[in-house]
PDB file of C-alpha atoms (C1' of nucleotides) in Angstrom:
ATOM      1  CA  MET A  56      88.773 104.855 100.774  1.00 45.00           C
ATOM      2  CA  ALA A  57      91.371 104.886  98.136  1.00 37.00           C
ATOM      3  CA  ALA A  58      94.659 103.323  98.843  1.00 38.00           C
ATOM      4  CA  VAL A  59      97.225 105.925  99.341  1.00 40.00           C
ATOM      5  CA  GLY A  60     100.428 104.045  99.695  1.00 41.00           C
ATOM      6  CA  VAL A  61     103.729 105.171 100.966  1.00 41.00           C
ATOM      7  CA  PRO A  62     105.019 108.342  99.548  1.00 39.00           C
ATOM      8  CA  PHE A  63     108.597 109.201 100.070  1.00 40.00           C
ATOM      9  CA  HIS A  64     110.466 112.366 100.017  1.00 38.00           C
ATOM     10  CA  ALA A  65     112.005 112.185  96.607  1.00 34.00           C
ATOM     11  CA  LYS A  66     114.053 114.426  94.501  1.00 34.00           C
ATOM     12  CA  ALA A  67     112.218 115.591  91.429  1.00 33.00           C
ATOM     13  CA  GLY A  68     112.796 113.304  88.533  1.00 32.00           C
ATOM     14  CA  ASN A  69     113.756 110.302  90.536  1.00 34.00           C
ATOM     15  CA  MET A  70     111.487 107.457  89.848  1.00 37.00           C
ATOM     16  CA  ALA A  71     110.855 103.918  90.723  1.00 37.00           C
ATOM     17  CA  HIS A  72     109.252 101.630  88.280  1.00 38.00           C
ATOM     18  CA  PHE A  73     107.407  98.401  88.608  1.00 37.00           C
ATOM     19  CA  PRO A  74     107.493  95.555  86.160  1.00 36.00           C
ATOM     20  CA  SER A  75     104.372  94.979  84.179  1.00 37.00           C
ATOM     21  CA  ARG A  76     102.529  91.694  84.428  1.00 37.00           C
ATOM     22  CA  SER A  77     103.614  90.609  81.031  1.00 37.00           C
ATOM     23  CA  GLN A  78     107.228  90.368  81.928  1.00 37.00           C
ATOM     24  CA  GLY A  79     109.241  88.792  84.607  1.00 34.00           C
ATOM     25  CA  SER A  80     108.807  85.128  83.866  1.00 37.00           C
ATOM     26  CA  SER A  81     112.517  84.717  83.972  1.00 37.00           C
ATOM     27  CA  SER A  82     113.989  85.568  87.302  1.00 36.00           C
ATOM     28  CA  SER A  83     117.439  85.869  85.848  1.00 36.00           C
ATOM     29  CA  ASN A  84     116.155  88.535  83.550  1.00 37.00           C
ATOM     30  CA  SER A  85     113.980  90.379  85.977  1.00 35.00           C
ATOM     31  CA  THR A  86     113.778  94.099  85.699  1.00 35.00           C
ATOM     32  CA  PRO A  87     115.911  95.820  88.266  1.00 35.00           C
ATOM     33  CA  LEU A  88     114.283  98.508  90.321  1.00 35.00           C
ATOM     34  CA  HIS A  89     116.277 101.323  88.920  1.00 35.00           C
ATOM     35  CA  ALA A  90     115.449 104.354  86.947  1.00 32.00           C
ATOM     36  CA  ASP A  91     115.989 104.470  83.259  1.00 34.00           C
ATOM     37  CA  ALA A  92     119.319 105.636  82.032  1.00 34.00           C
ATOM     38  CA  ALA A  93     117.752 108.886  80.946  1.00 34.00           C
ATOM     39  CA  ALA A  94     116.533 109.625  84.410  1.00 34.00           C
ATOM     40  CA  PRO A  95     118.747 110.739  87.234  1.00 33.00           C
ATOM     41  CA  ALA A  96     120.287 107.937  89.227  1.00 32.00           C
ATOM     42  CA  PHE A  97     117.635 106.300  91.246  1.00 33.00           C
ATOM     43  CA  ASP A  98     118.190 106.509  94.923  1.00 38.00           C
ATOM     44  CA  LEU A  99     116.611 103.674  96.818  1.00 39.00           C
ATOM     45  CA  SER A 100     115.483 106.059  99.469  1.00 39.00           C
ATOM     46  CA  ASP A 101     113.169 107.516  96.876  1.00 39.00           C
ATOM     47  CA  PHE A 102     111.302 104.345  96.254  1.00 42.00           C
ATOM     48  CA  ILE A 103     107.553 104.423  96.527  1.00 39.00           C
ATOM     49  CA  MET A 104     105.374 101.400  97.041  1.00 42.00           C
ATOM     50  CA  PHE A 105     101.652 101.144  97.009  1.00 41.00           C
ATOM     51  CA  ASP A 106      99.049  98.783  98.136  1.00 39.00           C
ATOM     52  CA  GLN A 107      97.728  96.494  95.467  1.00 38.00           C
ATOM     53  CA  ALA A 108      94.088  97.474  95.438  1.00 34.00           C
ATOM     54  CA  GLU A 109      94.583 100.686  93.559  1.00 34.00           C
ATOM     55  CA  PHE A 110      98.133 100.219  92.869  1.00 35.00           C
ATOM     56  CA  ALA A 111      99.348 103.476  91.559  1.00 35.00           C
ATOM     57  CA  PRO A 112      98.210 106.329  93.718  1.00 36.00           C
ATOM     58  CA  SER A 113      99.528 108.887  91.367  1.00 35.00           C
ATOM     59  CA  SER A 114      99.051 112.548  91.942  1.00 33.00           C
ATOM     60  CA  PHE A 115      97.825 112.109  95.448  1.00 36.00           C
ATOM     61  CA  GLY A 116      95.075 114.488  94.707  1.00 35.00           C
ATOM     62  CA  PRO A 117      91.469 114.054  95.636  1.00 35.00           C
ATOM     63  CA  GLU A 118      90.776 112.079  92.486  1.00 34.00           C
ATOM     64  CA  PRO A 119      93.783 110.059  91.550  1.00 33.00           C
ATOM     65  CA  PRO A 120      93.827 108.732  88.016  1.00 32.00           C
ATOM     66  CA  VAL A 121      92.827 105.136  87.619  1.00 33.00           C
ATOM     67  CA  VAL A 122      95.725 102.877  86.925  1.00 32.00           C
ATOM     68  CA  PRO A 123      95.114  99.222  86.225  1.00 31.00           C
ATOM     69  CA  PRO A 124      96.551  96.719  88.660  1.00 31.00           C
ATOM     70  CA  MET A 125      99.722  95.361  87.238  1.00 32.00           C
ATOM     71  CA  VAL A 126     101.964  94.299  89.967  1.00 33.00           C
ATOM     72  CA  ASP A 127     103.102  90.788  89.730  1.00 33.00           C
ATOM     73  CA  GLY A 128     106.230  89.753  91.415  1.00 31.00           C
ATOM     74  CA  GLY A 129     105.610  86.098  90.867  1.00 31.00           C
ATOM     75  CA  ARG A 130     101.900  85.926  91.362  1.00 35.00           C
ATOM     76  CA  SER A 131      98.999  87.791  89.974  1.00 36.00           C
ATOM     77  CA  ASN A 132      96.318  89.632  91.819  1.00 35.00           C
ATOM     78  CA  ASP A 133      93.508  87.245  92.469  1.00 37.00           C
ATOM     79  CA  GLN A 134      90.268  89.109  92.341  1.00 37.00           C
ATOM     80  CA  ASN A 135      88.498  86.242  94.041  1.00 38.00           C
ATOM     81  CA  SER A 136      90.792  86.391  96.961  1.00 38.00           C
ATOM     82  CA  ASN A 137      90.792  88.987  99.637  1.00 38.00           C
ATOM     83  CA  LEU A 138      94.376  88.283 100.441  1.00 39.00           C
ATOM     84  CA  SER A 139      97.075  89.066  98.025  1.00 45.00           C
ATOM     85  CA  ASN A 140     100.752  89.632  98.155  1.00 46.00           C
ATOM     86  CA  ILE A 141     103.130  91.578  96.070  1.00 50.00           C
ATOM     87  CA  THR A 142     106.765  90.728  96.098  1.00 51.00           C
ATOM     88  CA  ILE A 143     109.415  92.457  94.120  1.00 53.00           C
ATOM     89  CA  ASN A 144     113.039  91.595  94.460  1.00 54.00           C
ATOM     90  CA  SER A 145     116.091  93.269  93.191  1.00 55.00           C
ATOM     91  CA  GLY A 146     119.668  93.273  94.236  1.00 58.00           C
ATOM     92  CA  ASP A 147     119.289  96.098  96.677  1.00 64.00           C
ATOM     93  CA  MET A 148     115.720  96.040  97.696  1.00 63.00           C
ATOM     94  CA  THR A 149     112.862  93.758  98.533  1.00 67.00           C
ATOM     95  CA  VAL A 150     109.295  94.902  98.633  1.00 68.00           C
ATOM     96  CA  ASN A 151     106.335  93.123 100.064  1.00 65.00           C
ATOM     97  CA  ALA A 152     102.855  94.516  99.998  1.00 66.00           C
ATOM     98  CA  ARG A 153      99.873  92.886 101.490  1.00 61.00           C
ATOM     99  CA  ASN A 154      96.180  93.513 101.722  1.00 59.00           C
ATOM    100  CA  THR A 155      94.127  91.610 104.164  1.00 50.00           C
ATOM    101  CA  GLY A 156      90.418  91.295 104.397  1.00 46.00           C
ATOM    102  CA  VAL A 157      87.756  89.258 106.049  1.00 44.00           C
ATOM    103  CA  GLU A 158      86.300  86.458 103.968  1.00 44.00           C
ATOM    104  CA  GLY A 159      82.875  87.288 102.705  1.00 39.00           C
ATOM    105  CA  GLU A 160      82.062  90.260 104.850  1.00 42.00           C
ATOM    106  CA  ARG A 161      83.150  93.748 104.116  1.00 44.00           C
ATOM    107  CA  ARG A 162      86.742  94.167 103.291  1.00 44.00           C
ATOM    108  CA  GLU A 163      88.974  95.251 106.079  1.00 44.00           C
ATOM    109  CA  GLU A 164      90.740  98.476 105.316  1.00 48.00           C
ATOM    110  CA  THR A 165      94.112  97.191 106.323  1.00 61.00           C
ATOM    111  CA  SER A 166      97.020  97.713 104.054  1.00 72.00           C
ATOM    112  CA  ARG A 167     100.496  96.592 104.908  1.00 76.00           C
ATOM    113  CA  ILE A 168     103.577  97.327 102.936  1.00 79.00           C
ATOM    114  CA  ALA A 169     107.070  96.302 103.813  1.00 78.00           C
ATOM    115  CA  PHE A 170     110.263  96.966 102.012  1.00 77.00           C
ATOM    116  CA  ARG A 171     113.933  96.565 102.587  1.00 79.00           C
ATOM    117  CA  MET A 172     116.324  99.132 101.340  1.00 78.00           C
ATOM    118  CA  LYS A 173     119.869 100.201 101.755  1.00 78.00           C
ATOM    119  CA  SER A 174     120.034 103.284 103.884  1.00 73.00           C
ATOM    120  CA  GLU A 175     122.316 104.793 106.459  1.00 70.00           C
ATOM    121  CA  VAL A 176     119.466 106.434 108.260  1.00 70.00           C
ATOM    122  CA  GLU A 177     116.620 104.459 109.713  1.00 70.00           C
ATOM    123  CA  VAL A 178     114.018 107.154 109.598  1.00 70.00           C
ATOM    124  CA  LEU A 179     113.379 108.277 106.073  1.00 67.00           C
ATOM    125  CA  ASN A 180     111.922 111.576 105.205  1.00 68.00           C
ATOM    126  CA  ASP A 181     108.798 110.377 103.465  1.00 72.00           C
ATOM    127  CA  GLY A 182     106.975 113.641 103.711  1.00 75.00           C
ATOM    128  CA  PHE A 183     104.849 112.626 106.629  1.00 81.00           C
ATOM    129  CA  LYS A 184     105.338 113.472 110.221  1.00 84.00           C
ATOM    130  CA  TRP A 185     105.878 110.473 112.487  1.00 89.00           C
ATOM    131  CA  ARG A 186     105.785 110.178 116.212  1.00 90.00           C
ATOM    132  CA  LYS A 187     107.747 107.423 117.841  1.00 92.00           C
ATOM    133  CA  TYR A 188     105.769 105.463 120.397  1.00 92.00           C
ATOM    134  CA  GLY A 189     107.757 102.373 121.062  1.00 91.00           C
ATOM    135  CA  LYS A 190     110.984 100.514 120.708  1.00 91.00           C
ATOM    136  CA  LYS A 191     111.402  96.813 121.076  1.00 90.00           C
ATOM    137  CA  SER A 192     114.175  94.340 120.701  1.00 88.00           C
ATOM    138  CA  VAL A 193     112.963  91.443 118.625  1.00 86.00           C
ATOM    139  CA  LYS A 194     113.851  87.804 118.663  1.00 83.00           C
ATOM    140  CA  ASN A 195     116.590  86.648 116.314  1.00 80.00           C
ATOM    141  CA  SER A 196     117.734  90.158 115.679  1.00 82.00           C
ATOM    142  CA  PRO A 197     120.379  92.194 117.437  1.00 84.00           C
ATOM    143  CA  ASN A 198     118.743  95.383 116.231  1.00 85.00           C
ATOM    144  CA  PRO A 199     115.780  96.955 117.974  1.00 88.00           C
ATOM    145  CA  ARG A 200     112.545  97.642 116.166  1.00 91.00           C
ATOM    146  CA  ASN A 201     111.126 101.139 116.338  1.00 92.00           C
ATOM    147  CA  TYR A 202     107.447 101.907 116.201  1.00 93.00           C
ATOM    148  CA  TYR A 203     106.083 105.100 114.721  1.00 92.00           C
ATOM    149  CA  ARG A 204     102.616 106.501 114.301  1.00 90.00           C
ATOM    150  CA  CYS A 205     101.542 109.244 111.937  1.00 87.00           C
ATOM    151  CA  SER A 206     101.313 112.342 114.059  1.00 83.00           C
ATOM    152  CA  THR A 207      98.552 113.870 111.976  1.00 80.00           C
ATOM    153  CA  GLU A 208      95.379 114.015 113.980  1.00 74.00           C
ATOM    154  CA  GLY A 209      92.919 111.343 112.967  1.00 75.00           C
ATOM    155  CA  CYS A 210      95.442 109.390 110.935  1.00 81.00           C
ATOM    156  CA  SER A 211      96.239 105.979 112.362  1.00 79.00           C
ATOM    157  CA  VAL A 212      98.941 104.873 109.970  1.00 85.00           C
ATOM    158  CA  LYS A 213     101.823 103.123 111.664  1.00 88.00           C
ATOM    159  CA  LYS A 214     105.228 102.094 110.591  1.00 88.00           C
ATOM    160  CA  ARG A 215     107.891  99.823 111.988  1.00 90.00           C
ATOM    161  CA  VAL A 216     111.521 100.346 111.270  1.00 89.00           C
ATOM    162  CA  GLU A 217     114.336  97.955 111.942  1.00 87.00           C
ATOM    163  CA  ARG A 218     117.716  97.148 110.546  1.00 85.00           C
ATOM    164  CA  ASP A 219     118.200  93.955 108.662  1.00 81.00           C
ATOM    165  CA  ARG A 220     119.718  91.422 110.997  1.00 77.00           C
ATOM    166  CA  GLU A 221     121.789  89.954 108.195  1.00 78.00           C
ATOM    167  CA  ASP A 222     123.019  93.207 106.793  1.00 79.00           C
ATOM    168  CA  PRO A 223     122.701  96.234 109.071  1.00 77.00           C
ATOM    169  CA  SER A 224     123.253  98.527 106.127  1.00 81.00           C
ATOM    170  CA  TYR A 225     119.699  97.657 105.076  1.00 83.00           C
ATOM    171  CA  VAL A 226     116.632  99.060 106.741  1.00 84.00           C
ATOM    172  CA  ILE A 227     113.347  97.179 106.811  1.00 85.00           C
ATOM    173  CA  THR A 228     110.358  99.485 106.934  1.00 86.00           C
ATOM    174  CA  THR A 229     106.808  98.282 107.319  1.00 86.00           C
ATOM    175  CA  TYR A 230     103.866 100.606 106.829  1.00 86.00           C
ATOM    176  CA  GLU A 231     100.463  99.650 108.093  1.00 85.00           C
ATOM    177  CA  GLY A 232      97.312 101.507 107.253  1.00 82.00           C
ATOM    178  CA  ILE A 233      96.329 104.216 104.873  1.00 80.00           C
ATOM    179  CA  HIS A 234      96.881 107.901 105.311  1.00 79.00           C
ATOM    180  CA  ASN A 235      93.630 109.814 105.313  1.00 73.00           C
ATOM    181  CA  HIS A 236      95.391 113.004 104.414  1.00 73.00           C
ATOM    182  CA  MET A 237      97.921 114.256 101.971  1.00 68.00           C
ATOM    183  CA  SER A 238     101.581 114.524 102.654  1.00 67.00           C
ATOM    184  CA  PRO A 239     102.294 118.023 103.842  1.00 61.00           C
ATOM    185  CA  GLY A 240     105.216 118.595 101.555  1.00 57.00           C
ATOM    186  CA  VAL A 241     105.273 116.248  98.619  1.00 58.00           C
ATOM    187  CA  VAL A 242     103.442 115.985  95.321  1.00 57.00           C
ATOM    188  CA  TYR A 243     103.179 112.603  93.632  1.00 56.00           C
ATOM    189  CA  TYR A 244     102.499 111.557  90.114  1.00 57.00           C
ATOM    190  CA  THR A 245     102.723 108.548  87.890  1.00 60.00           C
ATOM    191  CA  THR A 246     103.434 108.058  84.254  1.00 63.00           C
ATOM    192  CA  GLN A 247     103.326 105.037  82.053  1.00 65.00           C
ATOM    193  CA  ASP A 248     106.061 104.131  79.682  1.00 67.00           C
ATOM    194  CA  SER A 249     104.371 103.652  76.330  1.00 71.00           C
ATOM    195  CA  VAL A 250     106.938 101.127  75.186  1.00 72.00           C
ATOM    196  CA  SER A 251     107.325  98.866  78.168  1.00 69.00           C
ATOM    197  CA  GLY A 252     103.983  99.555  79.733  1.00 71.00           C
ATOM    198  CA  ARG A 253     105.625 100.021  83.092  1.00 65.00           C
ATOM    199  CA  TYR A 254     104.352 102.532  85.535  1.00 61.00           C
ATOM    200  CA  TYR A 255     106.660 105.053  87.040  1.00 60.00           C
ATOM    201  CA  VAL A 256     106.039 106.738  90.333  1.00 55.00           C
ATOM    202  CA  ALA A 257     107.780 109.842  91.447  1.00 56.00           C
ATOM    203  CA  GLY A 258     107.625 112.186  94.336  1.00 54.00           C
ATOM    204  CA  CYS A 259     108.531 115.809  94.128  1.00 55.00           C
ATOM    205  CA  GLN A 260     109.047 117.926  97.139  1.00 55.00           C
ATOM    206  CA  VAL A 261     107.276 121.201  96.980  1.00 54.00           C
ATOM    207  CA  PRO A 262     109.584 124.118  97.661  1.00 50.00           C
ATOM    208  CA  PRO A 263     108.794 125.641 101.029  1.00 46.00           C
ATOM    209  CA  ASP A 264     108.102 129.053  99.581  1.00 45.00           C
ATOM    210  CA  SER A 265     105.768 127.931  96.819  1.00 42.00           C
TER     211      SER A 265
ATOM    212  C1'  DC B 277     107.479 125.196 128.395  1.00 59.02           C
ATOM    213  C1'  DG B 278     105.482 122.362 124.992  1.00 59.02           C
ATOM    214  C1'  DA B 279     106.597 118.691 121.970  1.00 59.02           C
ATOM    215  C1'  DA B 280     109.046 114.656 120.985  1.00 59.02           C
ATOM    216  C1'  DT B 281     111.561 110.680 122.510  1.00 59.02           C
ATOM    217  C1'  DT B 282     112.853 107.049 125.645  1.00 59.02           C
ATOM    218  C1'  DT B 283     111.972 103.009 128.050  1.00 59.02           C
ATOM    219  C1'  DG B 284     109.971  99.837 131.347  1.00 59.02           C
ATOM    220  C1'  DA B 285     105.466  97.948 132.149  1.00 59.02           C
ATOM    221  C1'  DC B 286     101.512  95.963 130.505  1.00 59.02           C
ATOM    222  C1'  DC B 287      98.565  93.307 127.405  1.00 59.02           C
ATOM    223  C1'  DA B 288      97.133  90.030 123.817  1.00 59.02           C
ATOM    224  C1'  DG B 289      98.029  86.227 120.798  1.00 59.02           C
ATOM    225  C1'  DC B 290     100.098  81.979 120.049  1.00 59.02           C
ATOM    226  C1'  DG B 291     102.474  77.591 120.709  1.00 59.02           C
ATOM    227  C1'  DC B 292     103.587  73.976 123.787  1.00 59.02           C
TER     228       DC B 292
ATOM    229  C1'  DG C  14      97.882  77.155 132.102  1.00 59.02           C
ATOM    230  C1'  DC C  15     102.259  79.055 131.250  1.00 59.02           C
ATOM    231  C1'  DG C  16     105.874  81.224 128.959  1.00 59.02           C
ATOM    232  C1'  DC C  17     107.431  83.686 124.989  1.00 59.02           C
ATOM    233  C1'  DT C  18     107.012  87.323 121.777  1.00 59.02           C
ATOM    234  C1'  DG C  19     105.350  91.376 119.498  1.00 59.02           C
ATOM    235  C1'  DG C  20     102.827  95.562 119.990  1.00 59.02           C
ATOM    236  C1'  DT C  21     101.184  99.488 122.737  1.00 59.02           C
ATOM    237  C1'  DC C  22     100.861 102.558 126.687  1.00 59.02           C
ATOM    238  C1'  DA C  23     102.309 106.121 129.530  1.00 59.02           C
ATOM    239  C1'  DA C  24     105.386 108.323 132.859  1.00 59.02           C
ATOM    240  C1'  DA C  25     109.855 110.203 132.835  1.00 59.02           C
ATOM    241  C1'  DT C  26     113.234 112.478 130.384  1.00 59.02           C
ATOM    242  C1'  DT C  27     115.261 115.205 126.783  1.00 59.02           C
ATOM    243  C1'  DC C  28     115.192 118.601 123.308  1.00 59.02           C
ATOM    244  C1'  DG C  29     114.223 122.834 120.722  1.00 59.02           C
TER     245       DG C  29
END
DNA sequence: CGAATTTGACCAGCGC
DNA sequence: GCGCTGGTCAAATTCG
């Protein structure tokens, strides 16, 4: 099953980009997670993050284009390891993606992606329909954690949403699992910048009457 | 009235 | 074994 990632409701043209492996050795010169100047201002709520196995999910169609793994926020993907992490930091957002698997045996289809972003609303419109099934106050945090499950029949993707205990203006969202269906209202695509080699991911909401 | 949300109870994992 | 914590369940409640 192909990794599907976490599509977000995004305005057309808004993009997030990820640094290529070849750059980023200097943390002070790390690429910020913003759109290029030519693109409309990047809204953090539009950010899309994918699981590392097939990093860029692209068009979200039945046969997404193959995009080479390139995420490296301080460590490279280790093909000999069934556990890898992706960490990207910028001033406004932190992303962590994780794939877990069982040593030796078949790989467990568990994909976990967490990111922290500045948002007034806790529940983002990511194009999927979520059903809340739990709320829990967590240790060391004054803010409760909300638990959501994808309401699409047969889809077991879950997400946890909580406000950052240090800065309540930030929302920490953790997605777990892979959607086995397409988002009902969003089309996704990726492009690669020929100069920098970076991959751009964008979501475009399909007009209701199209 | 059906669907979604709320919320207390319950369960499992982990550390001591 | 016990208590703490995080995650899930499910009945009650609210909402559209």
